[in-house]
Amino acid sequence: MAACALAPAVTYAAENPIRGNIRVVIGSTSTGGDTYQAAAIITEALAKKIDTNIKVDAVGFSAGYQALERVPSGNTLMIFHDQAYLGYLYGQKGYEDPFEKWNIGPSFAINPGNGYLVSKNSPYKNMDEILNAAGNGKTVRVAIQPGGVSEIGYTAMKNAVRLAYPGQEDNLVALNTDSQSDKNQALFDGLADVINGSVQANEQYTRLPADDQKAMNFVWLTAKASTIGQANPNGMGETSRDQLMQYASGLGVNIPMDADNDFTFDKEFFFLYNKRMSPEAIKFLDNALAEVFADGEVQETLKKSFFIPNFRTSAEAQQHLKAKSDSYAKIINSLHK
């Protein structure tokens, strides 16, 4: 998507240390998923603010990393989410420690709608039935993208089975896919029993009649209930926030992490910069995005697409996400014992 600034931004244009158009690569190959949607919203607002053409390319994390590494000028930026560090923590090929490899740029949104779905004609109507089926010897196939937000939720499911039915957790089997469209197709074709998805990308399928091959139901949203509670009350599409709350931990769903705590995960979106990008360019983009959020319009646009506005400057995002990475590293290690 190309976001073209029509309104004048004379001051920003004059002060912009990044000369020429900007390409933003994203860590997804799908133009129908939440990463592309979030990137399109924030880059359109940024383009108007700095009077620069910005194009979003859905190239996936590997090609995105290669493109980002080649261009230190700031003319190529990247937008990704927690998978940037989760892929590294899971030891997935192609992932390096993002806090060492890149400069962490500003964060700008949370997707409270990251979750899991089943077909409407599935024998499983909720997470309890899924976990109990696996615990009682049934093979349950879960379509995920390895090394990321998909997998950490899947790992949490396996751990919940292990806690309730020791030794039966391997009945939950990962079906490794790539983009959201691949996960959807796996469900359509009957290759997966459960898929990772999102409110933004999958709510439309939950409105289909049960006899439609593409009809789905949500069974779990990984975000904290307090995060979902900040979303637009209208929710997404024809599904209200209150309807979606029933899939949150502690309300309609319980995925135990240990004897005392349930597992939750807020999916956050942020920029990544080439390590050699100048401090002037980083400061310029920090200030521009701060003003975008100060204007207030982008918050409303994000909320309409069921995102939670979540702006942090580069330094603040670096500190927050590193602490989050360290916290989930402990969880991943615990779940894999």
PDB file of N, CA, C and O in Angstrom, residues 65 80-89 95-104 270 272-273 275 318 321-322 325:
ATOM      1  N   TYR A  65      14.512  -8.758   6.693  1.00  0.00           N
ATOM      2  CA  TYR A  65      15.793  -8.564   7.367  1.00  0.00           C
ATOM      3  C   TYR A  65      16.903  -8.252   6.365  1.00  0.00           C
ATOM      4  O   TYR A  65      17.761  -7.394   6.598  1.00  0.00           O
ATOM      5  N   PHE A  80       7.538  -5.074  12.535  1.00  0.00           N
ATOM      6  CA  PHE A  80       7.356  -6.473  12.924  1.00  0.00           C
ATOM      7  C   PHE A  80       6.661  -6.474  14.284  1.00  0.00           C
ATOM      8  O   PHE A  80       6.193  -5.432  14.770  1.00  0.00           O
ATOM      9  N   HIS A  81       6.590  -7.622  14.886  1.00  0.00           N
ATOM     10  CA  HIS A  81       5.972  -7.737  16.211  1.00  0.00           C
ATOM     11  C   HIS A  81       6.833  -8.659  17.068  1.00  0.00           C
ATOM     12  O   HIS A  81       8.012  -8.874  16.757  1.00  0.00           O
ATOM     13  N   ASP A  82       6.274  -9.190  18.133  1.00  0.00           N
ATOM     14  CA  ASP A  82       7.061  -9.953  19.107  1.00  0.00           C
ATOM     15  C   ASP A  82       7.800 -11.149  18.515  1.00  0.00           C
ATOM     16  O   ASP A  82       8.740 -11.657  19.129  1.00  0.00           O
ATOM     17  N   GLN A  83       7.402 -11.598  17.345  1.00  0.00           N
ATOM     18  CA  GLN A  83       8.110 -12.705  16.724  1.00  0.00           C
ATOM     19  C   GLN A  83       9.577 -12.374  16.461  1.00  0.00           C
ATOM     20  O   GLN A  83      10.407 -13.272  16.360  1.00  0.00           O
ATOM     21  N   ALA A  84       9.912 -11.089  16.390  1.00  0.00           N
ATOM     22  CA  ALA A  84      11.313 -10.703  16.178  1.00  0.00           C
ATOM     23  C   ALA A  84      12.209 -11.285  17.250  1.00  0.00           C
ATOM     24  O   ALA A  84      13.338 -11.718  16.965  1.00  0.00           O
ATOM     25  N   TYR A  85      11.740 -11.284  18.508  1.00  0.00           N
ATOM     26  CA  TYR A  85      12.563 -11.889  19.561  1.00  0.00           C
ATOM     27  C   TYR A  85      12.137 -13.321  19.883  1.00  0.00           C
ATOM     28  O   TYR A  85      12.957 -14.142  20.289  1.00  0.00           O
ATOM     29  N   LEU A  86      10.849 -13.651  19.691  1.00  0.00           N
ATOM     30  CA  LEU A  86      10.414 -15.022  19.971  1.00  0.00           C
ATOM     31  C   LEU A  86      11.082 -16.018  19.024  1.00  0.00           C
ATOM     32  O   LEU A  86      11.470 -17.117  19.442  1.00  0.00           O
ATOM     33  N   GLY A  87      11.235 -15.639  17.746  1.00  0.00           N
ATOM     34  CA  GLY A  87      11.912 -16.524  16.803  1.00  0.00           C
ATOM     35  C   GLY A  87      13.324 -16.836  17.249  1.00  0.00           C
ATOM     36  O   GLY A  87      13.803 -17.971  17.126  1.00  0.00           O
ATOM     37  N   TYR A  88      13.992 -15.826  17.803  1.00  0.00           N
ATOM     38  CA  TYR A  88      15.344 -16.023  18.328  1.00  0.00           C
ATOM     39  C   TYR A  88      15.315 -16.914  19.572  1.00  0.00           C
ATOM     40  O   TYR A  88      16.127 -17.843  19.703  1.00  0.00           O
ATOM     41  N   LEU A  89      14.365 -16.664  20.474  1.00  0.00           N
ATOM     42  CA  LEU A  89      14.285 -17.467  21.695  1.00  0.00           C
ATOM     43  C   LEU A  89      13.967 -18.932  21.395  1.00  0.00           C
ATOM     44  O   LEU A  89      14.420 -19.832  22.099  1.00  0.00           O
ATOM     45  N   TYR A  95      16.716 -16.165  12.546  1.00  0.00           N
ATOM     46  CA  TYR A  95      16.468 -15.167  13.586  1.00  0.00           C
ATOM     47  C   TYR A  95      17.724 -14.949  14.418  1.00  0.00           C
ATOM     48  O   TYR A  95      18.360 -15.912  14.862  1.00  0.00           O
ATOM     49  N   GLU A  96      18.083 -13.693  14.618  1.00  0.00           N
ATOM     50  CA  GLU A  96      19.158 -13.317  15.520  1.00  0.00           C
ATOM     51  C   GLU A  96      18.562 -12.464  16.627  1.00  0.00           C
ATOM     52  O   GLU A  96      17.412 -12.011  16.545  1.00  0.00           O
ATOM     53  N   ASP A  97      19.347 -12.244  17.665  1.00  0.00           N
ATOM     54  CA  ASP A  97      18.870 -11.413  18.768  1.00  0.00           C
ATOM     55  C   ASP A  97      18.593 -10.009  18.235  1.00  0.00           C
ATOM     56  O   ASP A  97      19.513  -9.280  17.863  1.00  0.00           O
ATOM     57  N   PRO A  98      17.320  -9.593  18.179  1.00  0.00           N
ATOM     58  CA  PRO A  98      17.024  -8.293  17.562  1.00  0.00           C
ATOM     59  C   PRO A  98      17.576  -7.118  18.349  1.00  0.00           C
ATOM     60  O   PRO A  98      17.791  -6.038  17.788  1.00  0.00           O
ATOM     61  N   PHE A  99      17.822  -7.313  19.638  1.00  0.00           N
ATOM     62  CA  PHE A  99      18.345  -6.229  20.468  1.00  0.00           C
ATOM     63  C   PHE A  99      19.839  -6.003  20.223  1.00  0.00           C
ATOM     64  O   PHE A  99      20.378  -4.970  20.585  1.00  0.00           O
ATOM     65  N   GLU A 100      20.477  -6.986  19.602  1.00  0.00           N
ATOM     66  CA  GLU A 100      21.871  -6.853  19.190  1.00  0.00           C
ATOM     67  C   GLU A 100      21.993  -6.527  17.702  1.00  0.00           C
ATOM     68  O   GLU A 100      22.831  -5.724  17.300  1.00  0.00           O
ATOM     69  N   LYS A 101      21.149  -7.155  16.896  1.00  0.00           N
ATOM     70  CA  LYS A 101      21.266  -7.049  15.432  1.00  0.00           C
ATOM     71  C   LYS A 101      20.732  -5.723  14.904  1.00  0.00           C
ATOM     72  O   LYS A 101      21.279  -5.158  13.946  1.00  0.00           O
ATOM     73  N   TRP A 102      19.629  -5.211  15.504  1.00  0.00           N
ATOM     74  CA  TRP A 102      18.956  -4.023  14.988  1.00  0.00           C
ATOM     75  C   TRP A 102      18.846  -2.948  16.061  1.00  0.00           C
ATOM     76  O   TRP A 102      19.070  -3.215  17.241  1.00  0.00           O
ATOM     77  N   ASN A 103      18.460  -1.767  15.639  1.00  0.00           N
ATOM     78  CA  ASN A 103      17.973  -0.762  16.582  1.00  0.00           C
ATOM     79  C   ASN A 103      16.462  -0.933  16.698  1.00  0.00           C
ATOM     80  O   ASN A 103      15.776  -1.035  15.675  1.00  0.00           O
ATOM     81  N   ILE A 104      15.969  -0.992  17.907  1.00  0.00           N
ATOM     82  CA  ILE A 104      14.528  -1.083  18.120  1.00  0.00           C
ATOM     83  C   ILE A 104      13.937   0.315  17.973  1.00  0.00           C
ATOM     84  O   ILE A 104      14.358   1.255  18.647  1.00  0.00           O
ATOM     85  N   PHE A 270       6.037  -2.906  16.338  1.00  0.00           N
ATOM     86  CA  PHE A 270       7.058  -1.871  16.494  1.00  0.00           C
ATOM     87  C   PHE A 270       7.944  -1.817  15.260  1.00  0.00           C
ATOM     88  O   PHE A 270       7.926  -2.712  14.408  1.00  0.00           O
ATOM     89  N   LEU A 272      11.712  -1.623  13.397  1.00  0.00           N
ATOM     90  CA  LEU A 272      13.106  -2.041  13.504  1.00  0.00           C
ATOM     91  C   LEU A 272      13.921  -1.202  12.525  1.00  0.00           C
ATOM     92  O   LEU A 272      13.486  -0.960  11.391  1.00  0.00           O
ATOM     93  N   TYR A 273      15.123  -0.774  12.966  1.00  0.00           N
ATOM     94  CA  TYR A 273      15.987   0.062  12.143  1.00  0.00           C
ATOM     95  C   TYR A 273      17.342  -0.621  11.923  1.00  0.00           C
ATOM     96  O   TYR A 273      17.824  -1.372  12.783  1.00  0.00           O
ATOM     97  N   LYS A 275      21.164  -1.015  12.109  1.00  0.00           N
ATOM     98  CA  LYS A 275      22.029  -0.642  13.227  1.00  0.00           C
ATOM     99  C   LYS A 275      22.859   0.611  12.919  1.00  0.00           C
ATOM    100  O   LYS A 275      23.247   1.345  13.835  1.00  0.00           O
ATOM    101  N   GLN A 318      12.690  -0.075  23.320  1.00  0.00           N
ATOM    102  CA  GLN A 318      13.839  -0.963  23.537  1.00  0.00           C
ATOM    103  C   GLN A 318      13.813  -1.535  24.946  1.00  0.00           C
ATOM    104  O   GLN A 318      13.947  -2.747  25.150  1.00  0.00           O
ATOM    105  N   LEU A 321      10.515  -3.859  25.486  1.00  0.00           N
ATOM    106  CA  LEU A 321      10.512  -5.126  24.759  1.00  0.00           C
ATOM    107  C   LEU A 321      11.629  -6.052  25.220  1.00  0.00           C
ATOM    108  O   LEU A 321      11.469  -7.278  25.215  1.00  0.00           O
ATOM    109  N   LYS A 322      12.762  -5.482  25.641  1.00  0.00           N
ATOM    110  CA  LYS A 322      13.832  -6.343  26.177  1.00  0.00           C
ATOM    111  C   LYS A 322      13.376  -7.001  27.477  1.00  0.00           C
ATOM    112  O   LYS A 322      13.613  -8.210  27.695  1.00  0.00           O
ATOM    113  N   SER A 325      10.954  -9.701  26.493  1.00  0.00           N
ATOM    114  CA  SER A 325      11.685 -10.834  25.946  1.00  0.00           C
ATOM    115  C   SER A 325      12.295 -11.680  27.058  1.00  0.00           C
ATOM    116  O   SER A 325      12.194 -12.911  27.054  1.00  0.00           O
TER     117      SER A 325
END
